[in-house]
mmCIF file of C-alpha atoms and ligand atoms in Angstrom:
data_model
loop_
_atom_site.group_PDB
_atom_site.id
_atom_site.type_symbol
_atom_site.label_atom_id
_atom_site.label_comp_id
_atom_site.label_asym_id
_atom_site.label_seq_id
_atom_site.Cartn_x
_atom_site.Cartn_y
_atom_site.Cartn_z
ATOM 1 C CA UNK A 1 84.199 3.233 -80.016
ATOM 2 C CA UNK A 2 82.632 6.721 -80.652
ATOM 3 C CA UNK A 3 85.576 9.165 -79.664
ATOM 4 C CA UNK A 4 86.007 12.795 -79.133
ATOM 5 C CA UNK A 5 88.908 14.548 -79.463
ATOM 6 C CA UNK A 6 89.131 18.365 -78.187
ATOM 7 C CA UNK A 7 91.817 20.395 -80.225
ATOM 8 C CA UNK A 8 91.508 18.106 -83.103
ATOM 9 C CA UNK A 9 93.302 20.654 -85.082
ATOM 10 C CA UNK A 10 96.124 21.444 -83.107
ATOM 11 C CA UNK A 11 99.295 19.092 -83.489
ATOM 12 C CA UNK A 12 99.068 16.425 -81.251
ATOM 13 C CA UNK A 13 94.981 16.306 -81.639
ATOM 14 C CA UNK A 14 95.398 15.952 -85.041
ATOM 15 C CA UNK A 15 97.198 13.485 -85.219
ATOM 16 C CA UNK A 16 95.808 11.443 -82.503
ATOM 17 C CA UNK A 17 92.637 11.881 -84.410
ATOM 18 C CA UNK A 18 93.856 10.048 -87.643
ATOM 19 C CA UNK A 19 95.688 6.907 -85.580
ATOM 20 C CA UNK A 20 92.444 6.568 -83.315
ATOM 21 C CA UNK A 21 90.591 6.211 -86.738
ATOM 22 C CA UNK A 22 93.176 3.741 -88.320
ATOM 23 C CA UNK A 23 92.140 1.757 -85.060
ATOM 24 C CA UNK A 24 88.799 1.347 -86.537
ATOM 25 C CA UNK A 25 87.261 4.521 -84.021
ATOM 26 C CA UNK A 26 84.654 6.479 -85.104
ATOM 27 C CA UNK A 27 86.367 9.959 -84.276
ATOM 28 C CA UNK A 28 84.524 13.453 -83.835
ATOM 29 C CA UNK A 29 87.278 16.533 -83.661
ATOM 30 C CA UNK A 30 86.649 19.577 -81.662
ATOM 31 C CA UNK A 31 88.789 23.439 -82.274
ATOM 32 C CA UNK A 32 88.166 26.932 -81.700
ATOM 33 C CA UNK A 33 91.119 27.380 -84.238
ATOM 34 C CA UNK A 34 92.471 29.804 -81.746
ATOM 35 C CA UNK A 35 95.382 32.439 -83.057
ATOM 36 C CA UNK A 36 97.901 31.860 -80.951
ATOM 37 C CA UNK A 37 99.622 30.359 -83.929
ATOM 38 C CA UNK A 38 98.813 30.563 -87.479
ATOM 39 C CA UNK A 39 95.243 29.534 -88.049
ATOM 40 C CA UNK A 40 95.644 28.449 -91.508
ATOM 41 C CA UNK A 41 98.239 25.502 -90.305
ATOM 42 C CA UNK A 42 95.334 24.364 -87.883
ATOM 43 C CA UNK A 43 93.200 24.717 -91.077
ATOM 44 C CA UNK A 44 96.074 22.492 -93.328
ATOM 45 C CA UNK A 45 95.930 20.099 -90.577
ATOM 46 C CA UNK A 46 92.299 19.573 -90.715
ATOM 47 C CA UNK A 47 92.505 19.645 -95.003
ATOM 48 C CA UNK A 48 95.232 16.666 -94.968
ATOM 49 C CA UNK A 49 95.200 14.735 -91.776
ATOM 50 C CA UNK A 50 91.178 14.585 -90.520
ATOM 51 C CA UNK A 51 89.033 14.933 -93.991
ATOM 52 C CA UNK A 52 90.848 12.780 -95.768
ATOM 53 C CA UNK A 53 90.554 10.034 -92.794
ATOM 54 C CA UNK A 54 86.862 10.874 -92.791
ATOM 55 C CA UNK A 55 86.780 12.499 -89.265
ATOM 56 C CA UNK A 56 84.102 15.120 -88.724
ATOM 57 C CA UNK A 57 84.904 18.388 -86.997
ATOM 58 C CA UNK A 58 83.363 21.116 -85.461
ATOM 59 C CA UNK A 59 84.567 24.545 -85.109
ATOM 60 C CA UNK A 60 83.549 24.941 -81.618
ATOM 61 C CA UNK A 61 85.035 27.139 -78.649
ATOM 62 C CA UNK A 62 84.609 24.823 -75.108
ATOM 63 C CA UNK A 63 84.565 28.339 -72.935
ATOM 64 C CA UNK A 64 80.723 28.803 -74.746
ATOM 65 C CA UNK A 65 79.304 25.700 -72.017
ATOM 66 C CA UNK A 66 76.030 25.767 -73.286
ATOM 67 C CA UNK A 67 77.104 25.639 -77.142
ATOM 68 C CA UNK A 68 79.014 22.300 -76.203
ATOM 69 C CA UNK A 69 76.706 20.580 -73.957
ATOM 70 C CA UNK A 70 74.434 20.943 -77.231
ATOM 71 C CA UNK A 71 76.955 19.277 -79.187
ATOM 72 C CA UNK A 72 77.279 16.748 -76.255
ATOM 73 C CA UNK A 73 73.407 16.293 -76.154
ATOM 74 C CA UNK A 74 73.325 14.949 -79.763
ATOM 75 C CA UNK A 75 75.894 12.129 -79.542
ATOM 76 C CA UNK A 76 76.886 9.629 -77.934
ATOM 77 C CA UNK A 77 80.059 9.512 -76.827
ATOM 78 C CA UNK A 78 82.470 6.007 -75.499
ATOM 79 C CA UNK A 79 85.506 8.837 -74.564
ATOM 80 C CA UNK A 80 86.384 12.490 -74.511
ATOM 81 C CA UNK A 81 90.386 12.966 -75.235
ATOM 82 C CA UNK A 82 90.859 16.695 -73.810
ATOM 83 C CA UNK A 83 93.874 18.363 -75.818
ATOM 84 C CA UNK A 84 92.382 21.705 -76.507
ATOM 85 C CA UNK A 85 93.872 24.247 -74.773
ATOM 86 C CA UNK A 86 96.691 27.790 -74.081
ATOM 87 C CA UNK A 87 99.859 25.918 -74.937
ATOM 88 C CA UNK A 88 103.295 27.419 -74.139
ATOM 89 C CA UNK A 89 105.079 28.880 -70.849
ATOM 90 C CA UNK A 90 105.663 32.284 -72.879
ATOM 91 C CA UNK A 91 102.543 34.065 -72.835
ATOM 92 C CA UNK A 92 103.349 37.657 -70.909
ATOM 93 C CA UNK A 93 101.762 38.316 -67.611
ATOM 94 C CA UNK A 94 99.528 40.609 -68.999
ATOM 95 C CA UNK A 95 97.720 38.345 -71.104
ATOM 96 C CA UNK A 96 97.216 35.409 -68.196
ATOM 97 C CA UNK A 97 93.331 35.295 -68.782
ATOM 98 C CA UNK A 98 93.960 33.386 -71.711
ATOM 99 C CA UNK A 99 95.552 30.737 -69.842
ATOM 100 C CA UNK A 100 92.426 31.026 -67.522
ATOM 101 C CA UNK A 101 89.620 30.757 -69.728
ATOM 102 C CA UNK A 102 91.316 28.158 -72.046
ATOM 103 C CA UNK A 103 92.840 25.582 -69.368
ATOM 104 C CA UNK A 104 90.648 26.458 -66.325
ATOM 105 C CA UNK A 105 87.242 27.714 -67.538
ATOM 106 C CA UNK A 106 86.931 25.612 -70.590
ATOM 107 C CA UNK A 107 88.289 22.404 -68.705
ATOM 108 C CA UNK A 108 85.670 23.047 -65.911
ATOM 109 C CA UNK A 109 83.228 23.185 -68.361
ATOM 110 C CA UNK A 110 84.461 19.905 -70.043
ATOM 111 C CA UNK A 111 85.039 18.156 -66.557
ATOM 112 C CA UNK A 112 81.934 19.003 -65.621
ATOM 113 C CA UNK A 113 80.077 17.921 -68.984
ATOM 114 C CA UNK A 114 81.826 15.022 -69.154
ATOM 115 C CA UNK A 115 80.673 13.687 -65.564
ATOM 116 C CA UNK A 116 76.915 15.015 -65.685
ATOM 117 C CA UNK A 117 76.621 13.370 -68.932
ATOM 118 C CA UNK A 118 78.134 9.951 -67.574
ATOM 119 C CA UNK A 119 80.602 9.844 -70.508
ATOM 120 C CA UNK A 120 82.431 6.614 -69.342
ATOM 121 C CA UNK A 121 86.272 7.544 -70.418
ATOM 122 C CA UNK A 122 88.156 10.893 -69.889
ATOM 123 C CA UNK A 123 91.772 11.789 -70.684
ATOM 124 C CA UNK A 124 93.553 14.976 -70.545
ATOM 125 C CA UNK A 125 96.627 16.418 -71.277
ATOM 126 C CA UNK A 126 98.702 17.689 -68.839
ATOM 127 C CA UNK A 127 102.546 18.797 -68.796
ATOM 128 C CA UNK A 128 105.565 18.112 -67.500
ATOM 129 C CA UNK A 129 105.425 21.842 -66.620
ATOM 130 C CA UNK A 130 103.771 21.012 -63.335
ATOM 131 C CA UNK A 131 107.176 19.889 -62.228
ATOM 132 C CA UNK A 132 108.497 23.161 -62.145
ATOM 133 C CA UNK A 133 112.170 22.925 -61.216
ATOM 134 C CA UNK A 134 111.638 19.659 -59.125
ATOM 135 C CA UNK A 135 115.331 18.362 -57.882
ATOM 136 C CA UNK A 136 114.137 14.800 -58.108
ATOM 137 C CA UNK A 137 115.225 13.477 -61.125
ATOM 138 C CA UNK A 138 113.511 12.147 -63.263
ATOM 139 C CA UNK A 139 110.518 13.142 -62.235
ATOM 140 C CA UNK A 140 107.782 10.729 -61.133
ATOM 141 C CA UNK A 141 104.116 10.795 -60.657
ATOM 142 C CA UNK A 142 104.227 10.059 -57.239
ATOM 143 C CA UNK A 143 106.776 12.774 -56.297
ATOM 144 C CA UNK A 144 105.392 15.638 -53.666
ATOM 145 C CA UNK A 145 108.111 18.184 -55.010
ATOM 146 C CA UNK A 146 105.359 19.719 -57.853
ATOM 147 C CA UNK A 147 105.811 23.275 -57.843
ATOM 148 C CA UNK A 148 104.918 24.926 -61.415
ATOM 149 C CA UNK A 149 106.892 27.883 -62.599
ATOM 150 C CA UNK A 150 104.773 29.454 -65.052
ATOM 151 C CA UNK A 151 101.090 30.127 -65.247
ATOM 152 C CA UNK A 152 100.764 27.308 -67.914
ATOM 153 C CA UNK A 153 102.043 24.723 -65.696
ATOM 154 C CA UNK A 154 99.850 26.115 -62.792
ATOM 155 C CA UNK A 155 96.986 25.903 -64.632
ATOM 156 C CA UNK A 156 97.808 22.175 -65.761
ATOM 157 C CA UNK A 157 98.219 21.393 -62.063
ATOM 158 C CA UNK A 158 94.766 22.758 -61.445
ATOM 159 C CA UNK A 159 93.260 20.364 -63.669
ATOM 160 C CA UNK A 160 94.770 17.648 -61.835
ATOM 161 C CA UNK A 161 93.722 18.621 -59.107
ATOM 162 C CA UNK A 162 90.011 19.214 -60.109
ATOM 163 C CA UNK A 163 89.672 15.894 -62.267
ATOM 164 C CA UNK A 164 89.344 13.359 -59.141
ATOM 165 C CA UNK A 165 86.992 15.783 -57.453
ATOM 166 C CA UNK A 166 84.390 15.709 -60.245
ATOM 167 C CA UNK A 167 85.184 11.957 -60.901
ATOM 168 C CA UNK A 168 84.950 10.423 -57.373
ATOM 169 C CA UNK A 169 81.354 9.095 -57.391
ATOM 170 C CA UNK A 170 80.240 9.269 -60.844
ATOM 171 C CA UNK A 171 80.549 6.960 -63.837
ATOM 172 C CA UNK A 172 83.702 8.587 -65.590
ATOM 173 C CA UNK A 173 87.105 7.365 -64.740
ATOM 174 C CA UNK A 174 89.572 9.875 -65.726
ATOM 175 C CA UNK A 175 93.426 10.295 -66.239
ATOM 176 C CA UNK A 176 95.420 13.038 -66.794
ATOM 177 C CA UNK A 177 98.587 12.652 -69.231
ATOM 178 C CA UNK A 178 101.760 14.629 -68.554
ATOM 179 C CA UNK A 179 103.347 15.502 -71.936
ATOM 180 C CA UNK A 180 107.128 15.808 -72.143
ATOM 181 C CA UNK A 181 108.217 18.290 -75.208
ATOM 182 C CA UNK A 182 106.358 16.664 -77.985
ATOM 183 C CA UNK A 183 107.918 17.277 -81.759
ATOM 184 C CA UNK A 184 107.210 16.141 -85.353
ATOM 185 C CA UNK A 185 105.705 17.196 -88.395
ATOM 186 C CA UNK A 186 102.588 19.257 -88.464
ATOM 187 C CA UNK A 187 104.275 20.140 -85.143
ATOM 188 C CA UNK A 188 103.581 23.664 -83.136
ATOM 189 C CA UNK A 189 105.706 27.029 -84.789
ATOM 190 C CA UNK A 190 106.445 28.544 -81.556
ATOM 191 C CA UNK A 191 108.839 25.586 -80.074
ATOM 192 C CA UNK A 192 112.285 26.116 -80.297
ATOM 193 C CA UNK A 193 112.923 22.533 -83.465
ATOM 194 C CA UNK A 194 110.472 24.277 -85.639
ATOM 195 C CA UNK A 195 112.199 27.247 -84.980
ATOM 196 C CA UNK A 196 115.345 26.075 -86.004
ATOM 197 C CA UNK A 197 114.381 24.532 -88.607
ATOM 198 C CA UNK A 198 112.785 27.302 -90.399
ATOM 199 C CA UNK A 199 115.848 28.676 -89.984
ATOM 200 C CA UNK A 200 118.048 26.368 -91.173
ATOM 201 C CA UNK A 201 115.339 25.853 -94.572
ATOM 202 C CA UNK A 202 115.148 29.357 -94.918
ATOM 203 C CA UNK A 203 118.504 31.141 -93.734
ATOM 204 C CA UNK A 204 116.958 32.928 -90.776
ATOM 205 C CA UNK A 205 118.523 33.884 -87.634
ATOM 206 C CA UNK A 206 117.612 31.728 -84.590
ATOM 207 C CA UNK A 207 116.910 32.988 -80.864
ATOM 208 C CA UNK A 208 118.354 30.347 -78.084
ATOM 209 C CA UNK A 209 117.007 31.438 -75.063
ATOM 210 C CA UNK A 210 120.156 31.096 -72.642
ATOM 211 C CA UNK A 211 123.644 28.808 -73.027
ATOM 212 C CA UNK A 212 121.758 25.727 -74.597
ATOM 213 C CA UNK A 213 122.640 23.247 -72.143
ATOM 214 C CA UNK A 214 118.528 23.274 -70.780
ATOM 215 C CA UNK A 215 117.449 19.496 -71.773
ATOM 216 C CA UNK A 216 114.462 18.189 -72.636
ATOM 217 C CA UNK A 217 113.045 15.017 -72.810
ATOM 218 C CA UNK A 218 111.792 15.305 -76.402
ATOM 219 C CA UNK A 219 109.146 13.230 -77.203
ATOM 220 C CA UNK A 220 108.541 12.026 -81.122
ATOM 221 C CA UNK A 221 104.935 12.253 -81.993
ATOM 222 C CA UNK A 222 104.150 8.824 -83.180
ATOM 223 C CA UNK A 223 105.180 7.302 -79.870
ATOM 224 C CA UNK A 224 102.965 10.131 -78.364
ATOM 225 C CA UNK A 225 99.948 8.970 -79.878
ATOM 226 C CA UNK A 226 100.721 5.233 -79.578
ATOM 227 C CA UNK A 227 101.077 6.203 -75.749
ATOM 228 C CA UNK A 228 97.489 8.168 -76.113
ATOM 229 C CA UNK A 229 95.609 5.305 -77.642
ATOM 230 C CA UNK A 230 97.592 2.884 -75.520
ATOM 231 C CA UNK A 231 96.511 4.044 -72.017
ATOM 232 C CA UNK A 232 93.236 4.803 -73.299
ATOM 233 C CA UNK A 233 92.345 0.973 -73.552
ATOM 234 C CA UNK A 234 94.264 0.561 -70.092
ATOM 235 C CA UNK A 235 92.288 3.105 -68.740
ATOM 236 C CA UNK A 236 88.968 1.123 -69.247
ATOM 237 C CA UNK A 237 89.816 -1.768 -67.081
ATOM 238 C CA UNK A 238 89.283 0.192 -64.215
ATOM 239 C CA UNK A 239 85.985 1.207 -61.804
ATOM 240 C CA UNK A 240 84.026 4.058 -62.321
ATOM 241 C CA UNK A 241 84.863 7.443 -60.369
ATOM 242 C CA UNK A 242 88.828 5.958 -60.866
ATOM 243 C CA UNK A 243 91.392 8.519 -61.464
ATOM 244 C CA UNK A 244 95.051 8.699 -61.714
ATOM 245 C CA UNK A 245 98.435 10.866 -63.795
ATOM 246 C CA UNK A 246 101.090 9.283 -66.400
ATOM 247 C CA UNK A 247 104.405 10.770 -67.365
ATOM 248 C CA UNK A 248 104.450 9.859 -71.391
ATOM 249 C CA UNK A 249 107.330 10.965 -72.209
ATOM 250 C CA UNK A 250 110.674 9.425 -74.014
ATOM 251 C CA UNK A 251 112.549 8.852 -70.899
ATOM 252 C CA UNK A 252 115.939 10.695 -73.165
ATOM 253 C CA UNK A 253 116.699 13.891 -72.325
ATOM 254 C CA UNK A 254 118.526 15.987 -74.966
ATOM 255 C CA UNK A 255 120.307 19.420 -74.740
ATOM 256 C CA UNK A 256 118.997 22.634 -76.933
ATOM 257 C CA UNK A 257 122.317 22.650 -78.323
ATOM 258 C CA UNK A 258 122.105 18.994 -79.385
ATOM 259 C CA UNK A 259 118.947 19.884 -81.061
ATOM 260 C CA UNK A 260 120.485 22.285 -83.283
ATOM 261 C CA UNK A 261 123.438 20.122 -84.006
ATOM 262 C CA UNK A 262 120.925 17.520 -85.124
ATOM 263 C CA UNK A 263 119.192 19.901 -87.423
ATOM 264 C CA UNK A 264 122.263 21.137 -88.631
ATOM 265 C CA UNK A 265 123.645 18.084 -89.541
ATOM 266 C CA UNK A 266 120.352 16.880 -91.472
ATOM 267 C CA UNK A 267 119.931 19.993 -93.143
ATOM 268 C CA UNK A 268 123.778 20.617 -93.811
ATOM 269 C CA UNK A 269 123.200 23.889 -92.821
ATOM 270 C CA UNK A 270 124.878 26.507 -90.258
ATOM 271 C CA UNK A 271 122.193 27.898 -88.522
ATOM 272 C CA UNK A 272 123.141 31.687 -87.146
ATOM 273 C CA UNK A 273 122.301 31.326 -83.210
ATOM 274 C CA UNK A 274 122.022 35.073 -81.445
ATOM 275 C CA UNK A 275 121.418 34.528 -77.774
ATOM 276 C CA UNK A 276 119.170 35.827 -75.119
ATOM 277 C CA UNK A 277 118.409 35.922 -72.162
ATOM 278 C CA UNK A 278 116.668 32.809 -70.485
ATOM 279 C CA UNK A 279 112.909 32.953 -69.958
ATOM 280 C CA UNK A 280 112.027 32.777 -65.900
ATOM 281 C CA UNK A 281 109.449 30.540 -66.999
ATOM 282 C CA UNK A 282 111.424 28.165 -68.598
ATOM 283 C CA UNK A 283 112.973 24.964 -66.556
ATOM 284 C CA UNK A 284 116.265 23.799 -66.648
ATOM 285 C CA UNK A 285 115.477 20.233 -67.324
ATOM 286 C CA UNK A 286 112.566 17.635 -67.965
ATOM 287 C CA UNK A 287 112.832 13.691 -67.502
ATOM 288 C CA UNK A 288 110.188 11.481 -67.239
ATOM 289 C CA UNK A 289 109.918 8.514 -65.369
ATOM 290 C CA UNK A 290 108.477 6.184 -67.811
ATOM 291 C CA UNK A 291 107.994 3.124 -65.718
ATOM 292 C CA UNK A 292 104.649 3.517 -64.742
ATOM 293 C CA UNK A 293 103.207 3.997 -68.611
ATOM 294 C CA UNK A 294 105.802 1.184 -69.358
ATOM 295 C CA UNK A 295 104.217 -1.214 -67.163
ATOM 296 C CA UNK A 296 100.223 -0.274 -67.760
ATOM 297 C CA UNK A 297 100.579 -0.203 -71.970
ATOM 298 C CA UNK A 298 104.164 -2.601 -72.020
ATOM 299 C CA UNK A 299 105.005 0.612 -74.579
ATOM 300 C CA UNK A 300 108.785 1.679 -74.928
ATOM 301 C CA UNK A 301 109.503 4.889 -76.477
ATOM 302 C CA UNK A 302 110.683 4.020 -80.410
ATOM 303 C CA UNK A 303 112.059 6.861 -81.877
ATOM 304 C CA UNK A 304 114.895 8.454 -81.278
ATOM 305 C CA UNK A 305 116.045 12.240 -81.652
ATOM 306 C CA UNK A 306 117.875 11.830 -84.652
ATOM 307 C CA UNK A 307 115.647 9.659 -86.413
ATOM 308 C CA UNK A 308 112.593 12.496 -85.089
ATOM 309 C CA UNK A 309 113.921 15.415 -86.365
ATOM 310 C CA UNK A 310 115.048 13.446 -89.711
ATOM 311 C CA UNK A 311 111.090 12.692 -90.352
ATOM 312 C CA UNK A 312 110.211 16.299 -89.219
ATOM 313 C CA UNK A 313 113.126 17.569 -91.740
ATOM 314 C CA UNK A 314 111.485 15.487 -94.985
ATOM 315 C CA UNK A 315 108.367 17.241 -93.859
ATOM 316 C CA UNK A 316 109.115 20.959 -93.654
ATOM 317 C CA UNK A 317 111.218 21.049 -96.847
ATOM 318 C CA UNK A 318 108.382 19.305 -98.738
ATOM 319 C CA UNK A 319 107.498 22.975 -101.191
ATOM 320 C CA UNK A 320 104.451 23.649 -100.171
ATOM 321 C CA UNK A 321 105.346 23.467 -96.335
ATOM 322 C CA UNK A 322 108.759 25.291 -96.615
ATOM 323 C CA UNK A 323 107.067 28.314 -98.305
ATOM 324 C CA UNK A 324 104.945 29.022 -95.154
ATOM 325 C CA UNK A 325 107.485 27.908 -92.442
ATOM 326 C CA UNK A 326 108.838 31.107 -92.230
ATOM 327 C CA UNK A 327 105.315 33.267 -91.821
ATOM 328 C CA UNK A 328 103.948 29.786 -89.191
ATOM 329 C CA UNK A 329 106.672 30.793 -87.205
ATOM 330 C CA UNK A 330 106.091 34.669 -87.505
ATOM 331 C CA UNK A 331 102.327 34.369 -86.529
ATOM 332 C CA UNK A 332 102.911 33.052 -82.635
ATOM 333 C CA UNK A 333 102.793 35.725 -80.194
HETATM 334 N N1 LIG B 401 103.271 19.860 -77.630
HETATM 335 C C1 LIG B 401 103.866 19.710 -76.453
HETATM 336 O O1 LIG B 401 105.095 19.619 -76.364
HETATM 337 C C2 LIG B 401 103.051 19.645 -75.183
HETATM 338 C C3 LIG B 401 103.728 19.422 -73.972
HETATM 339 C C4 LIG B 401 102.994 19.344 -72.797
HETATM 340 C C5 LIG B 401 101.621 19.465 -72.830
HETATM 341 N N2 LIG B 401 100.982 19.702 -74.013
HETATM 342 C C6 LIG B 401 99.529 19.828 -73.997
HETATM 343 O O2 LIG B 401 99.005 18.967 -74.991
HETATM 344 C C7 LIG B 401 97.823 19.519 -75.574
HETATM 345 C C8 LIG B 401 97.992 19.604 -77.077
HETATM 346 O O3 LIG B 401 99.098 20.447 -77.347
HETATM 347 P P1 LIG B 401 99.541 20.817 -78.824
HETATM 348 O O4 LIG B 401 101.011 20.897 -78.811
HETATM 349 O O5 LIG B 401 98.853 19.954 -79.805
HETATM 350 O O6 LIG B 401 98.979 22.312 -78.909
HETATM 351 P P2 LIG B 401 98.139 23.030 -80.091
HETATM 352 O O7 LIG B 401 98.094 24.475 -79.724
HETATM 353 O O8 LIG B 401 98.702 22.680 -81.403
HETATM 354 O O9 LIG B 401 96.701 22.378 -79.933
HETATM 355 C C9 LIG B 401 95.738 22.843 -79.020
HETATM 356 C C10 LIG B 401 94.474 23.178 -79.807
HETATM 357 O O10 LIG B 401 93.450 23.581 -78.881
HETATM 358 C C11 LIG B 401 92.654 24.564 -79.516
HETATM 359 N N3 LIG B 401 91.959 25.346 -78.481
HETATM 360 C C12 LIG B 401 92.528 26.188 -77.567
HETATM 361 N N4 LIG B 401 91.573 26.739 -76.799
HETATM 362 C C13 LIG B 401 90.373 26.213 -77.221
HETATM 363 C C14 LIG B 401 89.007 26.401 -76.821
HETATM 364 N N5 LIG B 401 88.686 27.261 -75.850
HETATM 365 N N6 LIG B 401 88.047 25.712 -77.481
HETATM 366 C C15 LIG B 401 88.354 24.859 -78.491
HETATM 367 N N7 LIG B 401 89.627 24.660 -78.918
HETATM 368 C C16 LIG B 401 90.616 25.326 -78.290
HETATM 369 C C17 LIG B 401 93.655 25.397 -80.330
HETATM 370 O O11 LIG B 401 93.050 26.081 -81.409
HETATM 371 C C18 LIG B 401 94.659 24.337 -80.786
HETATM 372 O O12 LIG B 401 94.397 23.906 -82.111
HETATM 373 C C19 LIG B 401 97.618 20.858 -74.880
HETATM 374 O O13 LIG B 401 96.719 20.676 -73.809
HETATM 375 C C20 LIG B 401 99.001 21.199 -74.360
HETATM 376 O O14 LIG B 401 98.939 22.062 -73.236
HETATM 377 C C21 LIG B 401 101.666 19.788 -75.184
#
């Protein structure tokens, strides 16, 4: 299959990108190499995870329509995998346009694309920020009690709620994929394990955002991607103008502070924790329901936290990664 994969550069794109190409895909990557984090790690991932797998990419920004429906125009594409976008809850306020025009305008323009154009396959990412603080644990696709908290998981909720309206009646079936706190190597500097373990590596102090007992239902890359590809294939059994949402998640929730112990204990190191005070737009806790992937891909979560942050460990005290941890994690604002 001819495949295209928006934010090819970021972490999960990138890697995405290389196991869709293992599968025998021919893979096209799409970034804006935005600076909300270090653009030369989006550049590293693009030197050692999509040349060397012989993926082409284009330095492209999807809020320019009429740039990508030129790009669109001159291939031929089986599926668009839609990854790029404003990550994080953090962003201030003040700066909520970039959530806008990164997650609403350039999804529109996608969306729209994407259905004109008759592309038959379309997945995007969503979060398990749409939750919000939803009291029914864990939380399920087919729960009503989807209140974001933050902009972020606002505009993720949009997109859900756009997709079926440009679907319905056209030859694209769509699905949208709620992430749940993905980690790993190559992973993104401004969440709190590649925090900590730049300070662990590098003797830096680490900021915890309130008491530590928030969980999350970390999520270990590989099984992310396995997930990706998995309900990708699923997703082509279905009718045209079909649409639909899937938790992927790990279906474990773990505590901040059992995050640090785990880096701690692989990097037999004492990480200095200063607290502050929690972020409104954080949530207290994310679980996903994981039967409904479970029973469209059969796929079971492999990896566990330990085992996660082990392989993440190996990979950020490799020399040449360790010697830019510290300014990666410096560069998100
Ligand atoms: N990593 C997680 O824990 C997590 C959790 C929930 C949802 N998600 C979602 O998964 C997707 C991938 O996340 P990630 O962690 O790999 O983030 P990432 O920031 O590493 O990757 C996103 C990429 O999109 C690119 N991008 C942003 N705006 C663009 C534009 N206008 N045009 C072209 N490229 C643009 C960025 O340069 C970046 O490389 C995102 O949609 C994110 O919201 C991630």
């Amino acid at each position: 299959m001819k495949i295209l994969v928006t934010g090819a550069a970021g972490f999960v794109g990138s890697h995405l990108s290389s196991l869709l190409r293992e599968e025998g895909n021919t893979v096209h990557g799409i970034d804006n190499l935005s600076s909300y984090y270090a653009p030369d790690l989006k550049s590293l991932r693009i030197e050692r995870l999509l040349n060397p797998a012989n993926i082409q990419f284009t330095n492209l920004n999807l809020v320019e329509k009429s740039t990508f429906r030129n790009f669109l125009d001159k291939n031929n594409f089986d599926s668009v995998i839609h990854l790029a976008a404003q990550p994080g809850v953090r962003t201030p306020l003040n700066r909520s346009s970039e959530y806008i025009e990164n997650n609403i305008q350039a999804f529109t323009n996608v969306l729209q694309l994407v259905t004109e154009l008759g592309i038959p396959n379309f997945l995007y990412a969503s979060s398990s920020s749409v939750y919000g603080n939803s009291k029914e644990i864990p939380y399920s696709e087919s729960s009503e009690d989807i209140h974001p908290v933050s902009i972020y998981g606002a505009t993720k909720r949009a997109n859900e709620i756009l997709a079926p309206t440009y679907v319905r009646g056209s030859s694209t079936r769509a699905r949208g994929l709620r992430f749940f706190t993905v980690y790993g190597p190559w992973g993104r500097p401004d969440m709190a394990y590649f925090r900590l373990i730049n300070s662990g590596i590098n003797k830096t102090e680490f900021t915890r955002f309130g008491d530590g007992h928030v969980k999350r239902d970390f999520t270990y890359i590989s099984d992310i991607t396995h997930q990706i590809s998995g309900l990708h294939k699923e997703l082509q059994s279905h009718e045209k103008g079909f649409s639909d949402i899937v938790n992927i998640g790990g279906g474990n929730p773990h505590s901040l502070n059992d995050l640090i112990e785990s880096v701690n204990s692989k990097l037999g190191s004492d990480i200095h924790v200063l607290t502050s005070d929690m972020n409104p737009n954080d949530t207290l806790y994310t679980c996903a329901d994981v039967s409904l992937q479970n029973s469209l891909t059969g796929f079971v979560p492999k990896v566990s936290l330990s085992q996660g942050i082990k392989e993440t460990v190996e990979w950020a005290s490799s020399s040449d990664i360790s010697l830019n941890l510290d300014h990666w994690v410096k560069s998100t604002n």
